[in-house]
Tab-separated table of C-alpha atoms and ligand atoms in Angstrom:
chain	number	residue	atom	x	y	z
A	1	UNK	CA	0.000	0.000	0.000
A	2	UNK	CA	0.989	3.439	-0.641
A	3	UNK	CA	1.238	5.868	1.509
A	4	UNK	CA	-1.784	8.082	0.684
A	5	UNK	CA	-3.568	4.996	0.671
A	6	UNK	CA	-3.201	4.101	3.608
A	7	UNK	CA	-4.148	7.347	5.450
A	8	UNK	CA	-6.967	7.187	7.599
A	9	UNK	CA	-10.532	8.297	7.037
A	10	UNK	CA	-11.010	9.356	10.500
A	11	UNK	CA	-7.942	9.762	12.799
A	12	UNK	CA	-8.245	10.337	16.924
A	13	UNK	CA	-4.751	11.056	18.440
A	14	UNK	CA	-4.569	11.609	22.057
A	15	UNK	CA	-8.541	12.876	22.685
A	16	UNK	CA	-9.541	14.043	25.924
A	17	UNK	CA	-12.866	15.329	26.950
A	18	UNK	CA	-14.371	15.958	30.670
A	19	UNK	CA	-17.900	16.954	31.576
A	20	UNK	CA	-17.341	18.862	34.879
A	21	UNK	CA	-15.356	16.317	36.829
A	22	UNK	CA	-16.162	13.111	34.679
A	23	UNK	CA	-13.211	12.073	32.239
A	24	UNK	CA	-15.653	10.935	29.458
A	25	UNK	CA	-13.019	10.093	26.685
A	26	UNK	CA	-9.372	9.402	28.181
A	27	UNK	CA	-6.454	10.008	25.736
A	28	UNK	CA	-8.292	7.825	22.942
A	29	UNK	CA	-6.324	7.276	19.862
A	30	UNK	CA	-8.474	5.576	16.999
A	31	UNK	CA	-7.579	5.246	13.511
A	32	UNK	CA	-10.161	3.984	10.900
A	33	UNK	CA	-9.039	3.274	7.689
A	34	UNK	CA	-11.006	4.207	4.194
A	35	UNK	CA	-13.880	1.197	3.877
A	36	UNK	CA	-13.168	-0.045	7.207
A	37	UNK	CA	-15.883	-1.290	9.167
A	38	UNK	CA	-15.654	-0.487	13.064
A	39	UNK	CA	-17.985	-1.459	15.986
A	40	UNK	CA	-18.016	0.526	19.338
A	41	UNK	CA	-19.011	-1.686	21.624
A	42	UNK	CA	-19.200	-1.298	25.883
A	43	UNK	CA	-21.404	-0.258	28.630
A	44	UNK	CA	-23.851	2.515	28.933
A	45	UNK	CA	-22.173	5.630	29.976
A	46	UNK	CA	-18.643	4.454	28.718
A	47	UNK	CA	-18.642	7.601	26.109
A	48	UNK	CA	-19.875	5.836	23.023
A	49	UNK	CA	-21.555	8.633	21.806
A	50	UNK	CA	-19.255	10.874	23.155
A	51	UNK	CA	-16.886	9.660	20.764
A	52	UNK	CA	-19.254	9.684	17.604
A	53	UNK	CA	-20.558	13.251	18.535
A	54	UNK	CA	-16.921	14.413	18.930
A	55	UNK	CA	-16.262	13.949	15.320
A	56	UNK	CA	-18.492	15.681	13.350
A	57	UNK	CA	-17.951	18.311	16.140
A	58	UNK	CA	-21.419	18.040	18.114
A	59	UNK	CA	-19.123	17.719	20.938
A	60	UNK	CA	-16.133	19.731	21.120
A	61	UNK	CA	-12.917	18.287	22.819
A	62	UNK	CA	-10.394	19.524	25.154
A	63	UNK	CA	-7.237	18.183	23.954
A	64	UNK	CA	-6.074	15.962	20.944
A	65	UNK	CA	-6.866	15.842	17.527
A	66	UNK	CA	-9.097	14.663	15.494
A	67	UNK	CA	-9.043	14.756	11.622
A	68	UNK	CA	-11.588	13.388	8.672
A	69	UNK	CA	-9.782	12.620	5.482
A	70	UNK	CA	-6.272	14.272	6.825
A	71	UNK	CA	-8.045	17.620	8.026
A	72	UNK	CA	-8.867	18.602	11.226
A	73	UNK	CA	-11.888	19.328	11.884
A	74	UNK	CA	-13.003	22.938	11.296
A	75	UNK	CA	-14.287	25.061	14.299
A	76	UNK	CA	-17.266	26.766	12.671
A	77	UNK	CA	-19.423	28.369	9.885
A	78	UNK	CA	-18.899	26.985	5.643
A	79	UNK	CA	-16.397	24.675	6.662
A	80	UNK	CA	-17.783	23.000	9.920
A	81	UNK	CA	-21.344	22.764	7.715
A	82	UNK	CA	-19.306	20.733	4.864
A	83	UNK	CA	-17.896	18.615	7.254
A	84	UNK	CA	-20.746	17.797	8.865
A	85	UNK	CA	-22.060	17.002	5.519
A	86	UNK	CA	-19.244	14.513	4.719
A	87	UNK	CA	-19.597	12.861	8.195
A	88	UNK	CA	-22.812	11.134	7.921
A	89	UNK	CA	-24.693	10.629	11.128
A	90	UNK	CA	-27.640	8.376	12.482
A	91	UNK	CA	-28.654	8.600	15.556
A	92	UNK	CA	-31.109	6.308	17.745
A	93	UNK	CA	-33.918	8.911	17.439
A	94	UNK	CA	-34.746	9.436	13.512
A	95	UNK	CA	-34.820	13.168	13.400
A	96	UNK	CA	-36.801	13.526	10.398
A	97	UNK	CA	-38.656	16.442	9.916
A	98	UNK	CA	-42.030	15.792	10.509
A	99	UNK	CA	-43.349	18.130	8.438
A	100	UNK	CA	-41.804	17.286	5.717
A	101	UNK	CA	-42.539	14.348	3.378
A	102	UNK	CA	-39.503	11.335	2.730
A	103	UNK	CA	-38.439	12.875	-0.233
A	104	UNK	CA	-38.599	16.139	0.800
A	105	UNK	CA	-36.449	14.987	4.264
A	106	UNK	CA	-34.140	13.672	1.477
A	107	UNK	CA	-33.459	16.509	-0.885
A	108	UNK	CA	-33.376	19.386	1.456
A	109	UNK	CA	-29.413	19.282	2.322
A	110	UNK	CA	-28.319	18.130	-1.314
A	111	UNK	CA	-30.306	21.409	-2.536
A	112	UNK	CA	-28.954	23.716	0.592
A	113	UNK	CA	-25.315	22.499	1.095
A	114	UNK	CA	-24.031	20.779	-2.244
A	115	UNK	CA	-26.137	23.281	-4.431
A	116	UNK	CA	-27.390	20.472	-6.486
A	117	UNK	CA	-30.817	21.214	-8.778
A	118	UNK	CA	-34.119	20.134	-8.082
A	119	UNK	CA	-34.378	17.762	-10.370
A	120	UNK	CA	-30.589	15.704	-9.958
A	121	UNK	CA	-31.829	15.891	-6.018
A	122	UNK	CA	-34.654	14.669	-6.567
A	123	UNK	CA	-33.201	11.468	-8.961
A	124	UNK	CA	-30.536	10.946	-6.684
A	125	UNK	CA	-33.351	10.789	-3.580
A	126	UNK	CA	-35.540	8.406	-5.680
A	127	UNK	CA	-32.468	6.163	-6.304
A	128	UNK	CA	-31.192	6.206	-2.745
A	129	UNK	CA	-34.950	5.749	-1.030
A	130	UNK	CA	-34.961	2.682	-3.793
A	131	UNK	CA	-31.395	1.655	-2.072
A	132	UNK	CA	-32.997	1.311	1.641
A	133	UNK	CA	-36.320	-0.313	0.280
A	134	UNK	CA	-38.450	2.718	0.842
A	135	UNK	CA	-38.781	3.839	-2.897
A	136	UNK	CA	-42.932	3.543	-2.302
A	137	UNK	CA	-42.804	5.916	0.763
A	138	UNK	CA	-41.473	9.082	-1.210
A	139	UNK	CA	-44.159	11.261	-0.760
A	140	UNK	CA	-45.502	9.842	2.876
A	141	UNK	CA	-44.954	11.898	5.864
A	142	UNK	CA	-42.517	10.443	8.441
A	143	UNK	CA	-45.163	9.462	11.081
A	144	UNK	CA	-47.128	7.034	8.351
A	145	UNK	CA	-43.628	5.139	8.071
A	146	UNK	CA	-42.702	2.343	10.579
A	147	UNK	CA	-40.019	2.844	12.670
A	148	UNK	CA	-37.504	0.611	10.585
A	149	UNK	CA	-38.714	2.871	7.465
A	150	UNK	CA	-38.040	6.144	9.301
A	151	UNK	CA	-34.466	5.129	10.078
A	152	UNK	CA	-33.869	3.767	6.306
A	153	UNK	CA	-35.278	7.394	5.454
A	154	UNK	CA	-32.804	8.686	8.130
A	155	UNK	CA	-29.925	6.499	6.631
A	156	UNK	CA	-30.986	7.951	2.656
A	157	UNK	CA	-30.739	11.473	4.285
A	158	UNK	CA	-27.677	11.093	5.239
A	159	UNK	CA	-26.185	9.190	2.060
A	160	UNK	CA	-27.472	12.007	0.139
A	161	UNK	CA	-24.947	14.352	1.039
A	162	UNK	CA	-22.695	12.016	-0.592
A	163	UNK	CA	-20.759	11.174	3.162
A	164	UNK	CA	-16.936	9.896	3.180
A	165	UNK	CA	-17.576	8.253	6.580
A	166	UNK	CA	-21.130	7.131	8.385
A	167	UNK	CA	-21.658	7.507	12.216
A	168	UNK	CA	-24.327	5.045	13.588
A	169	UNK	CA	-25.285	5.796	17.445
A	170	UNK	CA	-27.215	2.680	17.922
A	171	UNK	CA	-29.439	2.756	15.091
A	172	UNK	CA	-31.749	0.432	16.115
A	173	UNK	CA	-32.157	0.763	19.663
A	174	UNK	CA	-35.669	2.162	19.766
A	175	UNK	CA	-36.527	0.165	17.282
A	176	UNK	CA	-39.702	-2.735	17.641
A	177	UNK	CA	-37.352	-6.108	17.498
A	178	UNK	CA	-39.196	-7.018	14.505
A	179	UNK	CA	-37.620	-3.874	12.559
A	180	UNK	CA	-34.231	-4.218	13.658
A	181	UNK	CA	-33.345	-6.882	11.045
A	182	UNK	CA	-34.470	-4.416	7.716
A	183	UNK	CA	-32.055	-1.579	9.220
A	184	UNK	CA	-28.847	-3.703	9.849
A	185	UNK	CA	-29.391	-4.858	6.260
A	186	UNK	CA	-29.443	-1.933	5.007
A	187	UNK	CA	-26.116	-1.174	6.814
A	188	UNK	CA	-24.481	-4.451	6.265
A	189	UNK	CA	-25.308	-3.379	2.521
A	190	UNK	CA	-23.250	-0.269	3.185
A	191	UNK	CA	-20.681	-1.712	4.786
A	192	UNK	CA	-19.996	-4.548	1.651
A	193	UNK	CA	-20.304	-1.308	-0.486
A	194	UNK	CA	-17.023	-0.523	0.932
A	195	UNK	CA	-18.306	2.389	3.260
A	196	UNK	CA	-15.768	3.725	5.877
A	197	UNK	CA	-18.472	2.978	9.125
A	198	UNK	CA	-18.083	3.502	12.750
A	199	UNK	CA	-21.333	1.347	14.572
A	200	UNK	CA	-22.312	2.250	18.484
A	201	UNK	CA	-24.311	-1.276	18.560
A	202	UNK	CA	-25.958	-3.730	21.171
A	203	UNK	CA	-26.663	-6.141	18.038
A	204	UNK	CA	-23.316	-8.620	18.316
A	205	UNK	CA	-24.399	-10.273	15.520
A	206	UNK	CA	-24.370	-7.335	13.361
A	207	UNK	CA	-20.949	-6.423	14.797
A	208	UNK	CA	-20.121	-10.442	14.574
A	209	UNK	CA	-21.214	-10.139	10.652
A	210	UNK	CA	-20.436	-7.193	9.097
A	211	UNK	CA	-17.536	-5.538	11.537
A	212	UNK	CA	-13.464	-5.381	10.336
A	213	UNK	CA	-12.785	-4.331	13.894
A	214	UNK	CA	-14.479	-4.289	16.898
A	215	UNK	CA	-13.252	-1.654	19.970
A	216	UNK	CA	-14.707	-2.177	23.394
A	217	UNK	CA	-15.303	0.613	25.370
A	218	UNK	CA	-15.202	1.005	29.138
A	219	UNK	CA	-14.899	4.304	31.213
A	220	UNK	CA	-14.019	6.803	28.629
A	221	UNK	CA	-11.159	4.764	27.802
A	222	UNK	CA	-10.663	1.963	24.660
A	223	UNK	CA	-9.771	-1.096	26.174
A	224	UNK	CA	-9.587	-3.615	23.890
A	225	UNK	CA	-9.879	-3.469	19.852
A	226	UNK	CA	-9.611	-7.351	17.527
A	227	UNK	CA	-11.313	-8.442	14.799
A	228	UNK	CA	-14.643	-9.736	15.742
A	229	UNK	CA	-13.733	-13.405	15.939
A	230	UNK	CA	-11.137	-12.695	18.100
A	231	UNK	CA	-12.981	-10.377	20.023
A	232	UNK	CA	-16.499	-12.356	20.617
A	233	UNK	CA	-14.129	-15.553	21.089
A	234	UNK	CA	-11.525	-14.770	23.276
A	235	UNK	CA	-11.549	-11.345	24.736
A	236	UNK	CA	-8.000	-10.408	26.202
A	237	UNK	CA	-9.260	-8.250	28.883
A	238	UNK	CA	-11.401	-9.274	32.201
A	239	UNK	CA	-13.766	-5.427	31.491
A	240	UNK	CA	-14.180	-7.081	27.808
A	241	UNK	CA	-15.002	-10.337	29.308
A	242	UNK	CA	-17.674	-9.268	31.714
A	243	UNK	CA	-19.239	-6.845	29.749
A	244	UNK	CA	-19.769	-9.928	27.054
A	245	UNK	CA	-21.185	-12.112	29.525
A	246	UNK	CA	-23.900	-9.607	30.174
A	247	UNK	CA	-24.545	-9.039	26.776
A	248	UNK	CA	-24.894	-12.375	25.234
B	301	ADP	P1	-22.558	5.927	25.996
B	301	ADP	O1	-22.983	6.400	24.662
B	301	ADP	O2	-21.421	4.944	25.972
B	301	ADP	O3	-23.692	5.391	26.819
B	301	ADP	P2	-22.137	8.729	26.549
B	301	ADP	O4	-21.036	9.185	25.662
B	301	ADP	O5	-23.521	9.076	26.166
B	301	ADP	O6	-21.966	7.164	26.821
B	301	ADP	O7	-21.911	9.303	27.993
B	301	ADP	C1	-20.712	9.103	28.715
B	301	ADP	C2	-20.844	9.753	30.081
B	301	ADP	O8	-20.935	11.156	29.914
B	301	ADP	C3	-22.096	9.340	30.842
B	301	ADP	O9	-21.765	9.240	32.191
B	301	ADP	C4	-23.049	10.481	30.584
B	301	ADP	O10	-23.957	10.612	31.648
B	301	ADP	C5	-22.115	11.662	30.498
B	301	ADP	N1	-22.621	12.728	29.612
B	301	ADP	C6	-22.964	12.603	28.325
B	301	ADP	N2	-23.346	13.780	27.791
B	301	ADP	C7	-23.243	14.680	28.796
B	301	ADP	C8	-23.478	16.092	28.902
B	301	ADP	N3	-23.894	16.797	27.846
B	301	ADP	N4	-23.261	16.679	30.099
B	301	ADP	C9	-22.825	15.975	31.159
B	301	ADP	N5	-22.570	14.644	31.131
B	301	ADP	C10	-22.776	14.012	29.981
B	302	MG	MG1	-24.782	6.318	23.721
C-alpha cells in the first residue's frame, strides 16, 4: 500500500474530553481506515456517543486531535457545515422532519449544502430511497412510516450528502425487534459497499457479521480493539469479558 492509501478516514490522536469532573473520553487514539468497518461496543455511559458526537464536532474536545480525510476538523461556519455534511450521522432517534414528506427529508441538504438542482436531487433521492427499500414511501410523511422505514429514510438522508464516513449511534435501539433486522441490512449493505463505518451497537451479531474491527469501550477509555472473531471468542481483557457475559 501506498502511503496516501493508507491514510486514515477518520484519525483520533490523544482525545480528551471531561464533563465537569467526569473524564468521558481518556487520551483515545483511533484510527479507521477508508472502507473499514468499526464497531463501538461497551457499557452505557462508557462515552460511546461521546466519541461519535466528537467527530463531526457536536461535541467539542479539550485536547487531541481529530481529523476526517487528513483535516482537522473545522471550528465553525462553511467549513464545519461541509464537514458535517461529509460525516454522515444516524442517531437512535430518527430526526426527520415531521413536516416534511420522505423525499422532501431527502433533498433538502443536497439542494442547501451541495447546491445540487431540483431535479438531480430529486433522482438521486428516488435512487437512494430505492437503495434502503423505501422507494414507495417518497411522498408519505414520516409518522405514516414504521419505525424501521423512518431510520432507512434517516440512513438515505444522510447518504445524500454524498458522506466519506457514516456515524451510527445505535441505530436500532428504539426500534420494535421485529424492525431491527431491515435496518442492519441496510447497513451491512453499506458496509460490503465498501463504506468507511463507525457502529455504536448492542446487536453482536451485526458487529459479529459485518464488523473489520471491533473496539470495546469502558470508562471513557478503549480497552480492547480485535477483529470480531477474536474479540467475541476470546476477549484479552477481564472489562471485555464481563461486559460480554452480560450481553450475550
Ligand atoms: P454511551 O454512549 O457509551 O452510553 P455517553 O457518551 O452518552 O456514553 O456518555 C458518557 C458519560 O458522559 C455518561 O456518564 C453520561 O452521563 C455523560 N454525559 C454525556 N453527555 C453529557 C453532557 N452533555 N453533560 C454531562 N454529562 C454528559
Ligand atoms: Mg450512547
Amino acid at each position: 500500500m501506498t502511503a496516501v492509501d493508507a491514510r486514515p478516514m477518520v484519525s483520533l490522536r490523544a482525545v480528551d474530553k471531561h464533563f465537569g469532573d467526569l473524564h468521558v473520553l481518556q487520551n483515545i487514539d483511533l484510527d479507521v481506515a477508508e472502507r473499514e468497518v468499526v464497531v463501538v461496543v461497551g457499557p452505557s455511559g462508557s462515552g460511546k456517543s461521546t466519541l461519535c458526537r466528537s467527530i463531526n464536532r457536536l461535541e467539542t474536545i479539550d485536547s487531541g486531535e481529530i481529523r476526517v480525510d487528513g483535516e482537522l476538523l473545522p471550528e465553525e461556519g462553511a467549513p464545519l457545515a461541509k464537514l458535517r455534511a461529509e460525516v454522515g450521522m444516524v442517531f437512535q432517534s430518527f430526526n426527520l422532519f415531521a413536516h416534511r414528506t420522505i423525499l422532501d427529508n431527502v433533498t433538502l441538504a443536497p439542494l442547501k449544502v451541495r447546491k445540487l438542482g431540483k431535479d438531480a436531487a430529486r433522482a438521486q433521492a428516488m435512487e437512494l430511497l430505492e437503495r434502503v427499500g423505501i422507494a414507495d414511501k417518497a411522498h408519505s410523511h414520516p409518522a405514516q412510516l414504521s419505525g424501521g422505514q423512518q431510520q432507512r429514510a434517516a440512513i438515505a438522508r444522510a447518504l445524500a450528502m454524498q458522506p466519506k464516513v457514516m456515524l451510527f449511534d445505535e441505530p436500532t435501539s428504539a426500534l420494535d425487534p421485529e424492525m431491527v433486522g431491515e435496518v442492519l441490512d441496510v447497513m451491512t449493505s453499506l458496509a460490503k459497499e465498501g463504506m468507511t463505518m463507525i457502529v455504536v451497537t448492542h446487536e453482536m451479531g451485526f458487529a459479529r457479521r459485518a464488523a473489520d474491527r471491533v473496539v470495546f469501550m469502558d470508562r471513557g477509555q478503549i480497552v480492547e480493539q480485535a477483529p470480531p472473531a477474536q474479540f467475541f471468542d476470546s476477549p484479552a481483557t477481564a472489562r471485555a469479558q464481563s461486559f460480554l457475559a452480560s450481553v450475550l
